[in-house]
Coordinates of N, CA and C in Angstrom, one line a residue:
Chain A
X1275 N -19.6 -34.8 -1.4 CA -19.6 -33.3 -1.4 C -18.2 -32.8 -1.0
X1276 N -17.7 -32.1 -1.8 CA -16.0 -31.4 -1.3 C -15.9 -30.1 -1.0
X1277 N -17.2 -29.4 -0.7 CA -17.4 -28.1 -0.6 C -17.3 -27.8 1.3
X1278 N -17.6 -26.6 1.8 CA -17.0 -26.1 3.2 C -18.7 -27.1 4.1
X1279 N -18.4 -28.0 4.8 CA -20.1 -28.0 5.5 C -20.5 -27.3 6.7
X1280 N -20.8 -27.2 7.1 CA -21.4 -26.7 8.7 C -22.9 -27.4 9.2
X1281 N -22.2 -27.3 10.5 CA -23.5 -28.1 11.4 C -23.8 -27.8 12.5
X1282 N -24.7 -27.2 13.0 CA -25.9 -27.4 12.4 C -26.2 -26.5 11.7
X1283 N -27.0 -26.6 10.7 CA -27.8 -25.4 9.5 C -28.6 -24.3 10.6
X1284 N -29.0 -24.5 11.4 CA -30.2 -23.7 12.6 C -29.8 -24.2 13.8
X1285 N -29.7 -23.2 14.8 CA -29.7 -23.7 16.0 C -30.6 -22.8 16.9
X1286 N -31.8 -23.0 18.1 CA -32.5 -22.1 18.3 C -32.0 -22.5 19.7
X1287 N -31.7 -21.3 20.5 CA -31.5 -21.6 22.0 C -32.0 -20.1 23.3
X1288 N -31.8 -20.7 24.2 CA -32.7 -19.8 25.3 C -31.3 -18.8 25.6
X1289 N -31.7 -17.7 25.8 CA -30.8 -16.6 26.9 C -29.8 -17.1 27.6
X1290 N -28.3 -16.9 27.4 CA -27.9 -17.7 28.6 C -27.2 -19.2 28.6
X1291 N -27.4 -19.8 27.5 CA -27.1 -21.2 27.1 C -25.9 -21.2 26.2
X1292 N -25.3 -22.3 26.6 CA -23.8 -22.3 25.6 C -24.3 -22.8 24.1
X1293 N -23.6 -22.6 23.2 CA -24.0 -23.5 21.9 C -22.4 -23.7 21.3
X1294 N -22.1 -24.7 20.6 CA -21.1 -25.0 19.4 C -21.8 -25.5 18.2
X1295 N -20.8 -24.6 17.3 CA -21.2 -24.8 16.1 C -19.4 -26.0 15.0
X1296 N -19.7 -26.6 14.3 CA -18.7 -27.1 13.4 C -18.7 -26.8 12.3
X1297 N -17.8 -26.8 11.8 CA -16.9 -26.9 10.3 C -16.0 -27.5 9.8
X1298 N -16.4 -28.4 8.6 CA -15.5 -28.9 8.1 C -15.4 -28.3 6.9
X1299 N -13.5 -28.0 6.5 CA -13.3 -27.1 5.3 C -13.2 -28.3 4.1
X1300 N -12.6 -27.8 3.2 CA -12.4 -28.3 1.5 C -11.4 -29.0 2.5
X1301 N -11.2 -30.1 1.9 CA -10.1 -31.1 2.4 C -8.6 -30.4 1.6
X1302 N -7.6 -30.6 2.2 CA -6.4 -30.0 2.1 C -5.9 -28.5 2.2
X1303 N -7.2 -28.2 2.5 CA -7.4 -26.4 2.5 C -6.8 -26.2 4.1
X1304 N -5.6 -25.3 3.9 CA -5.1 -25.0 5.7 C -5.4 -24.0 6.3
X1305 N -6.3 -22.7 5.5 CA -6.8 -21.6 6.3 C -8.1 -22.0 6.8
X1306 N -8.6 -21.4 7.7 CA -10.1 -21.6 8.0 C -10.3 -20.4 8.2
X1307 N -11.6 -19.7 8.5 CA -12.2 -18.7 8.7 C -13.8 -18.8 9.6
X1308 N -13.6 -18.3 10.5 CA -14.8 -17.7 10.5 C -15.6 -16.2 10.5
X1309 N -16.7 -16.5 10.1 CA -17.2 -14.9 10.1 C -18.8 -14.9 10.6
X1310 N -19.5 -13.7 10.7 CA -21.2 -13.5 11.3 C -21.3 -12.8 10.7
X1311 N -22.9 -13.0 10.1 CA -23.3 -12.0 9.0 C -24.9 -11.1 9.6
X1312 N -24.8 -10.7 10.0 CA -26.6 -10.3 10.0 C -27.3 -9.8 9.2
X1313 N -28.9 -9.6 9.3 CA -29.7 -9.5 8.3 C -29.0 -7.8 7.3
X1314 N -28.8 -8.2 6.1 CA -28.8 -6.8 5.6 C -27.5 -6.2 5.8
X1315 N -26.6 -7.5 6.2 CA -25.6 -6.8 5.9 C -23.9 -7.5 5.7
X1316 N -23.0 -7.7 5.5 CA -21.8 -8.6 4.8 C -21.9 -9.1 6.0
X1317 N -20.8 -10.0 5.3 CA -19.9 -10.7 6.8 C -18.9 -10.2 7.2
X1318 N -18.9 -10.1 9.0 CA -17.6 -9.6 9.8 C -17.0 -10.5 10.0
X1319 N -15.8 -10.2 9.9 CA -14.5 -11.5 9.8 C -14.5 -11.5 11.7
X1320 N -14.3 -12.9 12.4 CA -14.0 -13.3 13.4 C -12.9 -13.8 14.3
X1321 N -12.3 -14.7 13.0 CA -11.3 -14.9 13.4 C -10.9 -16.1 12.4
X1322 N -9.7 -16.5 12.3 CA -9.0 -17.7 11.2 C -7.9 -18.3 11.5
X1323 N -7.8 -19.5 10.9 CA -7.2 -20.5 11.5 C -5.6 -20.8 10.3
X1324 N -4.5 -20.8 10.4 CA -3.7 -21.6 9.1 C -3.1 -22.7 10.3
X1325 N -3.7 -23.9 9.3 CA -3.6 -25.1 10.2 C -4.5 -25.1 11.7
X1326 N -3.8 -25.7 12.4 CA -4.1 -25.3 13.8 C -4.3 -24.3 14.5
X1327 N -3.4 -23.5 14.3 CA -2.9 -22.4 14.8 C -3.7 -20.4 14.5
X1328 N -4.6 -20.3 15.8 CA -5.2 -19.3 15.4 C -4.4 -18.1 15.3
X1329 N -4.4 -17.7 14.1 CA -3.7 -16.4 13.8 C -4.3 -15.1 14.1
X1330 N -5.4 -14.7 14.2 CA -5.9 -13.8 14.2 C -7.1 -13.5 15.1
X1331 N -8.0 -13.0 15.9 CA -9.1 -12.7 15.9 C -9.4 -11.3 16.1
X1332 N -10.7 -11.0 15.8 CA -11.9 -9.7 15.5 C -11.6 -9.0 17.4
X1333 N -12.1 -8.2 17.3 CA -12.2 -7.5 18.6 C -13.4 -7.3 19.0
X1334 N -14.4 -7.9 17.8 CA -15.5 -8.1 17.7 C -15.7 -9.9 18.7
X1335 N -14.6 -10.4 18.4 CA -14.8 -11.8 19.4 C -14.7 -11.6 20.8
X1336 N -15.8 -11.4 21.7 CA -15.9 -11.2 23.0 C -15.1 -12.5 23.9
X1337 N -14.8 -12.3 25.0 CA -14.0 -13.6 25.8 C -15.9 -14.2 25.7
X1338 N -16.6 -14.4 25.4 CA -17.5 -15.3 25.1 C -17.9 -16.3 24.2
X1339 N -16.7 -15.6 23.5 CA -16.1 -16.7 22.3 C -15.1 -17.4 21.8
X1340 N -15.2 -18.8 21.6 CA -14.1 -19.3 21.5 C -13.9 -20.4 20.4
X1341 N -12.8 -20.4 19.9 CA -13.0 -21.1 18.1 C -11.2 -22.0 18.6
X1342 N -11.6 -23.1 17.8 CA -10.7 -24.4 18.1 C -10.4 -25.0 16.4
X1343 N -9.1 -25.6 16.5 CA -9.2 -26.5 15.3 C -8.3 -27.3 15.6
X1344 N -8.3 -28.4 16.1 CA -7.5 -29.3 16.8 C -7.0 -30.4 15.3
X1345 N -5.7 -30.7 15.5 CA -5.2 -31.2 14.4 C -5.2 -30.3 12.9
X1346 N -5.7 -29.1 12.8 CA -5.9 -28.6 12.1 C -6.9 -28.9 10.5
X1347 N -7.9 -29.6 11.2 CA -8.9 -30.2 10.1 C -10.3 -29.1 10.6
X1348 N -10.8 -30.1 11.3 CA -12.5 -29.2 10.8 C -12.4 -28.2 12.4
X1349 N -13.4 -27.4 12.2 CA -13.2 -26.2 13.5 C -14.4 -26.1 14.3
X1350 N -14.5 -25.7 15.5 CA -15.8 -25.2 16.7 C -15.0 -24.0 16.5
X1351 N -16.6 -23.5 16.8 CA -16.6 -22.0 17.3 C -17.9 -22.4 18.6
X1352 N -17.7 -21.9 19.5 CA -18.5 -21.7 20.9 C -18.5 -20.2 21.5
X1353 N -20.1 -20.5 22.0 CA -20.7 -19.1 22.0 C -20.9 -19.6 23.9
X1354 N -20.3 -18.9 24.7 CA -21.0 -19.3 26.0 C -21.7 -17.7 26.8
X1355 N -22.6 -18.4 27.9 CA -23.9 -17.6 27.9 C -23.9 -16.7 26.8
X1356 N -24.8 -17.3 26.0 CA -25.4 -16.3 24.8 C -26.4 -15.1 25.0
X1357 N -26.3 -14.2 24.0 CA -27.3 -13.3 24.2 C -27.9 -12.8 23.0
X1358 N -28.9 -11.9 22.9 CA -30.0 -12.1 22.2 C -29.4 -11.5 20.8
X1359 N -28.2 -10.4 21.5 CA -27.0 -9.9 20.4 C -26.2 -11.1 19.3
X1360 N -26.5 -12.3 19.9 CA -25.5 -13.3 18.8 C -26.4 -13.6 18.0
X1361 N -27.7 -13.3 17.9 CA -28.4 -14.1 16.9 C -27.5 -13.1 16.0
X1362 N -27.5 -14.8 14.9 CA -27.0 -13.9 13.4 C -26.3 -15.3 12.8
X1363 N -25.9 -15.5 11.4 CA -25.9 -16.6 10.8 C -24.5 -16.3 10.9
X1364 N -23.6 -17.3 11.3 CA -22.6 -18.1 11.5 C -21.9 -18.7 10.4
X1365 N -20.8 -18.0 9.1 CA -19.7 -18.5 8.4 C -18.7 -19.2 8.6
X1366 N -18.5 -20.3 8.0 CA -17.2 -20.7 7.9 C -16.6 -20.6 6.5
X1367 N -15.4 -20.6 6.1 CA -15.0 -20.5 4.7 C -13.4 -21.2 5.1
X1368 N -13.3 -21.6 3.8 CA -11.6 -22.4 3.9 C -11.2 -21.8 2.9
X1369 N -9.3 -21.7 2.9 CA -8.7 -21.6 1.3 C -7.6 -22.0 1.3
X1370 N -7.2 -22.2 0.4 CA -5.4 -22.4 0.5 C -4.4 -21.9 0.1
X1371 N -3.8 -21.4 1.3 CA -2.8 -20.6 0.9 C -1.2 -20.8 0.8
X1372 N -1.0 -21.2 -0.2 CA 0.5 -21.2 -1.1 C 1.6 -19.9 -0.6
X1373 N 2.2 -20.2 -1.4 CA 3.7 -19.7 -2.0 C 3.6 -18.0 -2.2
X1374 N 2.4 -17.8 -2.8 CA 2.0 -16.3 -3.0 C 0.8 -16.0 -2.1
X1375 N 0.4 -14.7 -2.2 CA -0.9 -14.0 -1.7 C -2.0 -14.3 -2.1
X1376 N -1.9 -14.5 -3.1 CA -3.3 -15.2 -4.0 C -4.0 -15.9 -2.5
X1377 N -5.5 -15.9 -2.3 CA -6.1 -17.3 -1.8 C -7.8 -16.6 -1.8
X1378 N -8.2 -17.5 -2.7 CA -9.6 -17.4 -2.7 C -10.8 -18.4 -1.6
X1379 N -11.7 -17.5 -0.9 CA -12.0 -17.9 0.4 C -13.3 -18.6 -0.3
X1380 N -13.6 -19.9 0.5 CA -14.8 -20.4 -0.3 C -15.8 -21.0 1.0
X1381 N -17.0 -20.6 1.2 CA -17.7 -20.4 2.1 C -19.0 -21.9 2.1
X1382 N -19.2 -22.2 4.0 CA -20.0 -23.0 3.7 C -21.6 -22.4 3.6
X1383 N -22.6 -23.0 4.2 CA -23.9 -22.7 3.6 C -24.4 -21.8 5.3
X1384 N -23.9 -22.1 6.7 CA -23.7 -21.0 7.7 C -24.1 -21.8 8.5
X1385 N -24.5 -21.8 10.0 CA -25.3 -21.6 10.8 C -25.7 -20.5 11.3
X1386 N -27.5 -20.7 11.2 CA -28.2 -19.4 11.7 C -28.3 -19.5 13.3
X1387 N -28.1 -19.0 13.7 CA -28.2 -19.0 15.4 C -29.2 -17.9 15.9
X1388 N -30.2 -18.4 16.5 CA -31.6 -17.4 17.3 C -31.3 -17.7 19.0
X1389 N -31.3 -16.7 19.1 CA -31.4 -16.6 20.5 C -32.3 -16.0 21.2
X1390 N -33.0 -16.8 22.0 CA -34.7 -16.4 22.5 C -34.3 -15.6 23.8
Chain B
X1179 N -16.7 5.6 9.7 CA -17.0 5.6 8.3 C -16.0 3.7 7.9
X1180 N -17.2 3.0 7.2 CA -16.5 1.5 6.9 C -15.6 1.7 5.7
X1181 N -14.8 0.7 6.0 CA -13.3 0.3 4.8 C -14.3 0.1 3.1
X1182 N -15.4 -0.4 3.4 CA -15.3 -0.8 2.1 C -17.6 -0.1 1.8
X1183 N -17.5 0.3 1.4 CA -19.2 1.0 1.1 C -19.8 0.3 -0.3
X1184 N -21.3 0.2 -0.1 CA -21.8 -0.6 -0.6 C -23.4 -0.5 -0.9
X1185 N -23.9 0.1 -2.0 CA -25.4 0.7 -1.5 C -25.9 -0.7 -1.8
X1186 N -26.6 -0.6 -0.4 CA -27.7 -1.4 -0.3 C -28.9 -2.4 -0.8
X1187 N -29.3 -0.8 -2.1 CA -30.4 -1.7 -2.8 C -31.7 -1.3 -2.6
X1188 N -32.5 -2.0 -2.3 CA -32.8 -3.0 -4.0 C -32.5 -2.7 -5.2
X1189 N -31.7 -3.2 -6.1 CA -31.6 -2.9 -7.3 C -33.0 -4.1 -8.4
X1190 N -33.9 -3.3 -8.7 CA -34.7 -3.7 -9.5 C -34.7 -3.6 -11.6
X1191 N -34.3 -5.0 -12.0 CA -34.7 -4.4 -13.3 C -35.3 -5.5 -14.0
X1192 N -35.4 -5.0 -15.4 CA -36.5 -6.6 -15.8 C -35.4 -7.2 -16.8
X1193 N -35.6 -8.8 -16.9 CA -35.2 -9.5 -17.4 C -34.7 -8.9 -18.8
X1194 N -33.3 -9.5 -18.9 CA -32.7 -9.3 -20.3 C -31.6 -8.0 -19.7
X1195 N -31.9 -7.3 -18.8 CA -30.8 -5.5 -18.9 C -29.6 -5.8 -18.5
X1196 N -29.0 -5.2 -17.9 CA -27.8 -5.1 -17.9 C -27.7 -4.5 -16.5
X1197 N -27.2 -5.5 -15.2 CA -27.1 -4.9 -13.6 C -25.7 -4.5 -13.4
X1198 N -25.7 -3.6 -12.6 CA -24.5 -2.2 -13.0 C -24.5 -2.4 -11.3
X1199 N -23.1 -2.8 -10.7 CA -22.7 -3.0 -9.1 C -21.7 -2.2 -9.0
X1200 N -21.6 -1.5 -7.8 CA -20.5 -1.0 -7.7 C -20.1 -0.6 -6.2
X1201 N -18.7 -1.0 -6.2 CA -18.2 -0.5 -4.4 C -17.3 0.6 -4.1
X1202 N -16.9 1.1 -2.9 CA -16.0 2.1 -3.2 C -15.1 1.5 -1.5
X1203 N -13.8 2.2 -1.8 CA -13.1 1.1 -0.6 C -12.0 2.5 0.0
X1204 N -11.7 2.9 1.0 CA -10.5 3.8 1.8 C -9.0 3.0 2.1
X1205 N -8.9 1.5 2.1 CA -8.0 1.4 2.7 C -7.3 0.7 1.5
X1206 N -5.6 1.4 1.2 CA -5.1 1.6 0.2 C -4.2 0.3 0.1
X1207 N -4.2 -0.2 1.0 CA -3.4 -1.9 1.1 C -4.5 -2.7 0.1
X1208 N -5.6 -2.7 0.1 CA -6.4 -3.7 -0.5 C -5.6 -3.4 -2.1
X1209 N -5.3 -5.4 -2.4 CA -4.9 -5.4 -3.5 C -5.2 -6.6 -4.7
X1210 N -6.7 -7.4 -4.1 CA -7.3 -8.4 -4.2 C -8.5 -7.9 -3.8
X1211 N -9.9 -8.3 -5.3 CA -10.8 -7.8 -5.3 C -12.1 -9.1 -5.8
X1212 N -12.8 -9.3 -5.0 CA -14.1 -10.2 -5.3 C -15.2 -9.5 -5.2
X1213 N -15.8 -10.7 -6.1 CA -17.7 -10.0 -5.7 C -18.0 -12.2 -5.5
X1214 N -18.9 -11.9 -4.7 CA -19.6 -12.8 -4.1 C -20.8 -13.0 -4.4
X1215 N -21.9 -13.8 -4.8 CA -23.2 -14.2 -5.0 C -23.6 -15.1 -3.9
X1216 N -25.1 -14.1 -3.2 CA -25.3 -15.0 -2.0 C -26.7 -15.1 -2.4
X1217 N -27.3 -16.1 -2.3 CA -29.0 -16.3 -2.3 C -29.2 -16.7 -0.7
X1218 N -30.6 -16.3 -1.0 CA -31.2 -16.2 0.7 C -31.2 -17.3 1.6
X1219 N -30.8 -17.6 2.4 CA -30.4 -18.4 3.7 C -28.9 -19.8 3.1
X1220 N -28.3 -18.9 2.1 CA -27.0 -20.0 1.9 C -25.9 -19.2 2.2
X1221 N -24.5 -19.7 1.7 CA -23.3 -18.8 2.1 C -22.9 -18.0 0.8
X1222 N -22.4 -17.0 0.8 CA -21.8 -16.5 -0.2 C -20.9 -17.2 -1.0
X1223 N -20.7 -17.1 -2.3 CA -20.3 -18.1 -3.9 C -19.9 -17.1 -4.2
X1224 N -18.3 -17.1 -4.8 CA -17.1 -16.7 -5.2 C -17.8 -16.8 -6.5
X1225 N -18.3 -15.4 -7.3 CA -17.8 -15.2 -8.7 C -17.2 -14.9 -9.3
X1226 N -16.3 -13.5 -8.9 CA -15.1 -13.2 -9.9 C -14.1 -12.9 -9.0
X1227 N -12.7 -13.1 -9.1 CA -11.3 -12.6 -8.7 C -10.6 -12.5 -9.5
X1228 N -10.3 -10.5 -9.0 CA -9.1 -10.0 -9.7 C -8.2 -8.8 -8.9
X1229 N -7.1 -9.1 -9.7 CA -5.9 -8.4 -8.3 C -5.1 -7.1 -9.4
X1230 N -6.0 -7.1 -10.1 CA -4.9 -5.8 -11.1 C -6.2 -4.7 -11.2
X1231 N -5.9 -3.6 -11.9 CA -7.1 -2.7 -12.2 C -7.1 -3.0 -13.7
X1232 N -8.5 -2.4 -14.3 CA -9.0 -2.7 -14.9 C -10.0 -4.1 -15.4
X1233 N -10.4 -4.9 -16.7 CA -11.6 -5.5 -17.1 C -11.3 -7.1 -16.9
X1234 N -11.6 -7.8 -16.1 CA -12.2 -9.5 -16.1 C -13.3 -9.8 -16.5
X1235 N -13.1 -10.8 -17.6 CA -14.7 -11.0 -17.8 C -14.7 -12.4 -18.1
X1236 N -15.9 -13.3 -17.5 CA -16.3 -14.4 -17.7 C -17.5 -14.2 -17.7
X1237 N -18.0 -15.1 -18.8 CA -19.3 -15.5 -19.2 C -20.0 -14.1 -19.3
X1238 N -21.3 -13.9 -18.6 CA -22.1 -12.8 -18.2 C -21.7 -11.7 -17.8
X1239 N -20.5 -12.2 -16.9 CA -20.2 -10.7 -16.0 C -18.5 -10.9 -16.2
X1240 N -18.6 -9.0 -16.0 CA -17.4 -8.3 -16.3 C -17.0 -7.8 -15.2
X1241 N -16.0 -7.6 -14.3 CA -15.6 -7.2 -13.3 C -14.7 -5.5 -13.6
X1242 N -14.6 -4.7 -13.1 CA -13.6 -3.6 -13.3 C -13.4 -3.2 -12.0
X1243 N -11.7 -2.6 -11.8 CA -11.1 -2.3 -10.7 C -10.4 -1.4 -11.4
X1244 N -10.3 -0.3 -10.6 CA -10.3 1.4 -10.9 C -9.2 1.9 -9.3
X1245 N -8.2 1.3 -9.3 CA -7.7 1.6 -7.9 C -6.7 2.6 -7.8
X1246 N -6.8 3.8 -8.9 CA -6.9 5.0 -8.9 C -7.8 6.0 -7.7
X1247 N -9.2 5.1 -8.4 CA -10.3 6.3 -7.8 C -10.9 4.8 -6.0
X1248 N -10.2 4.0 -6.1 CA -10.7 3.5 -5.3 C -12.3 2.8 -5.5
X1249 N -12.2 2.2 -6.9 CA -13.5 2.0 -6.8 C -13.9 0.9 -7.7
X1250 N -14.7 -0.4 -7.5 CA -15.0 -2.0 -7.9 C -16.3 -1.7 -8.5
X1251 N -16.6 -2.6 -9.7 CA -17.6 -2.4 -10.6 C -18.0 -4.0 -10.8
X1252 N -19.0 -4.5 -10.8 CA -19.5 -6.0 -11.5 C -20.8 -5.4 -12.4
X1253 N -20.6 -6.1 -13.6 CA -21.5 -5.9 -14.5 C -22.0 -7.1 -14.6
X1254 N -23.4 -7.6 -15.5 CA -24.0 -8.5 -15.5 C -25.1 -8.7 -17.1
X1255 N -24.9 -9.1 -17.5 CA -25.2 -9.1 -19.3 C -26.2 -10.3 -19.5
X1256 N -27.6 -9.1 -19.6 CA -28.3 -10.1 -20.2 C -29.5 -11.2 -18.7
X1257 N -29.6 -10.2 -17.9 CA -29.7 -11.0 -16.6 C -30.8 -11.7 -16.6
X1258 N -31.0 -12.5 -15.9 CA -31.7 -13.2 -15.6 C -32.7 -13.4 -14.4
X1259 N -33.7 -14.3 -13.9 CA -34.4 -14.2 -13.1 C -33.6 -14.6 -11.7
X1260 N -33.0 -15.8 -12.1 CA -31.9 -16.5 -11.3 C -30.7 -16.0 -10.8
X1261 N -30.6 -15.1 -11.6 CA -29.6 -13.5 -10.9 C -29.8 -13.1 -9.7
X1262 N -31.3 -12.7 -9.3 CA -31.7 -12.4 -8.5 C -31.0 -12.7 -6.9
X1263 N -30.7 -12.3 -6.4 CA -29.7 -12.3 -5.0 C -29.1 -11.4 -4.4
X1264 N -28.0 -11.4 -3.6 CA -27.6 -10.1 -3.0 C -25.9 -10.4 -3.2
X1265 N -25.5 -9.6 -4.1 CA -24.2 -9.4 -4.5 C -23.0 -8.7 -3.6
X1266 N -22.1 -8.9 -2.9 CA -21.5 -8.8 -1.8 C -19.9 -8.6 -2.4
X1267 N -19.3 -7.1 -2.5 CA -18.0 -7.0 -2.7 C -17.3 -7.3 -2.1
X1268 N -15.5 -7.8 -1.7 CA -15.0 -8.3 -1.2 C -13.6 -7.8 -1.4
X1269 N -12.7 -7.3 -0.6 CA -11.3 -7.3 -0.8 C -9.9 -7.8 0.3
X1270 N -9.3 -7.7 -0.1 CA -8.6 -8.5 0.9 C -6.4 -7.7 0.6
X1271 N -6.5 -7.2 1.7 CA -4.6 -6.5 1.9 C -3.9 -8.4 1.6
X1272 N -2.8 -7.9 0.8 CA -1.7 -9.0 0.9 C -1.7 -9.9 2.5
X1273 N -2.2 -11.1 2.0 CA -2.2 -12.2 2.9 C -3.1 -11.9 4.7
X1274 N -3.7 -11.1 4.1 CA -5.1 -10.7 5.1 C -6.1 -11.4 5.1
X1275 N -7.3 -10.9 5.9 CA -8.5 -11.3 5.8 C -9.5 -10.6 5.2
X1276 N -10.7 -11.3 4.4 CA -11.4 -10.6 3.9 C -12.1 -9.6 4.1
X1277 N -12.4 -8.2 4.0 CA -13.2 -7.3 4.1 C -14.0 -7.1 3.1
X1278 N -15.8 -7.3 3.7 CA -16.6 -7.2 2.6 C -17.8 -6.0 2.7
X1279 N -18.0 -5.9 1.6 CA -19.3 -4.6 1.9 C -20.2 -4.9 2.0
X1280 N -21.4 -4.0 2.6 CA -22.5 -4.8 3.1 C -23.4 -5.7 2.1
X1281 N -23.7 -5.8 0.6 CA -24.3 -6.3 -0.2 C -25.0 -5.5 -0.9
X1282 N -25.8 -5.6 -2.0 CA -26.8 -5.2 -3.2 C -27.5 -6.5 -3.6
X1283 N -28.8 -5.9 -2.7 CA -29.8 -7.0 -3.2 C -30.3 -6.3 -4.7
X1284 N -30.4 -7.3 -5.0 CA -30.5 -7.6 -6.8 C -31.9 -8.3 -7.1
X1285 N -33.2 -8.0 -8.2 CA -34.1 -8.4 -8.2 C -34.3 -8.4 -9.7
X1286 N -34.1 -9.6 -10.5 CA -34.6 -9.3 -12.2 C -36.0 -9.7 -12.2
X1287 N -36.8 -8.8 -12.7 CA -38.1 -9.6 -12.9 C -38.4 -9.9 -14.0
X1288 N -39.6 -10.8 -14.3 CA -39.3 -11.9 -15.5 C -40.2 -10.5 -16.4

């Protein structure tokens, strides 16, 4: 399979507990992305990666959040003490971005994250 | 008031019609325009991109960009049951990140 994966598909955890989630992008793809979607409504961009190197993050990412891509291949995003506010399904997407502006973002299947 | 608006839905019709999407967007940098197909508990699926105004079309669906009036159109020909999903517009400023609208759930019945 050469599409975006993420792991885990569901993650269900208590109040208060750290969780990490992974992604591995389309191979040779140097952007990463992540984003959170909740019910009924798009996804908010969080933050993204070209190569290693995080370029960007949401202001929506609390210091409770923290996103890694070491070597600049697959990515964590970690959620520490969680709260009942993070439930919500968890994007990753990769693309590649060239010479021009062009870059089409291609998304994996998520992690849903419940927090009890 | 959000960058990019997006009614909600349900959009209900029966099998065979013709599904009529449409977004409207404020921020005048956007210059790169998707629509996205998401079915329930996967990730959103890239169906059309286009970066000029006016008509793309592949297969079923026709895309139009009107960035005069600020405003994204996906059409859908002939729909299907398997159509059925929630359609998610998408744009993106020169070498940014994607901004998307909230979705249009979509329901063809047979």
């Amino acid at each position: 399979d050469t599409g975006v994966s993420q792991n885990p598909r569901h993650k269900i955890t208590k109040r208060g507990q750290n969780v990490t989630f992974r992604c591995d992008p389309i191979s040779e793809h140097n952007r990463l992305y992540w984003y959170r979607q909740t019910l009924g409504q798009g996804p908010e961009f969080l933050t993204y990666f070209q190569n290693e190197a995080q370029l960007e993050k949401s202001r929506l990412l609390s210091d409770r959040f923290s996103a890694e891509r070491p070597k600049g291949s697959f990515s964590t995003l970690e959620i520490q003490r969680t709260e009942q506010g993070d439930s919500a399904m968890y994007l990753c997407a990769s693309s590649l971005r060239g010479g021009t502006t062009n870059e089409k973002l291609f998304f994996g299947s998520g992690t849903q994250l419940s927090v009890l | 008031q959000k960058e990019v608006e997006q009614d909600p839905g349900p959009l209900s019709v029966p099998e065979g019609a013709i599904v009529s999407l449409n977004c409207t967007y404020s921020n005048s940098a956007f210059q790169y325009f998707m629509w996205y197909r998401q079915y329930s508990r996967k990730g959103p699926e890239l169906l059309m991109y286009t970066y000029s105004s006016g008509n793309k079309e592949d297969g079923r669906f026709t895309a139009q960009v009107d960035k005069s009036s600020k405003y994204i159109s996906l059409f859908i020909r002939d729909s299907q049951p398997s159509d059925s999903a929630t359609y998610l517009c998408a744009m993106q400023a020169a070498g940014n990140k994607l901004t998307f609208g909230g979705g249009t759930r979509v329901l063809v019945k047979p």
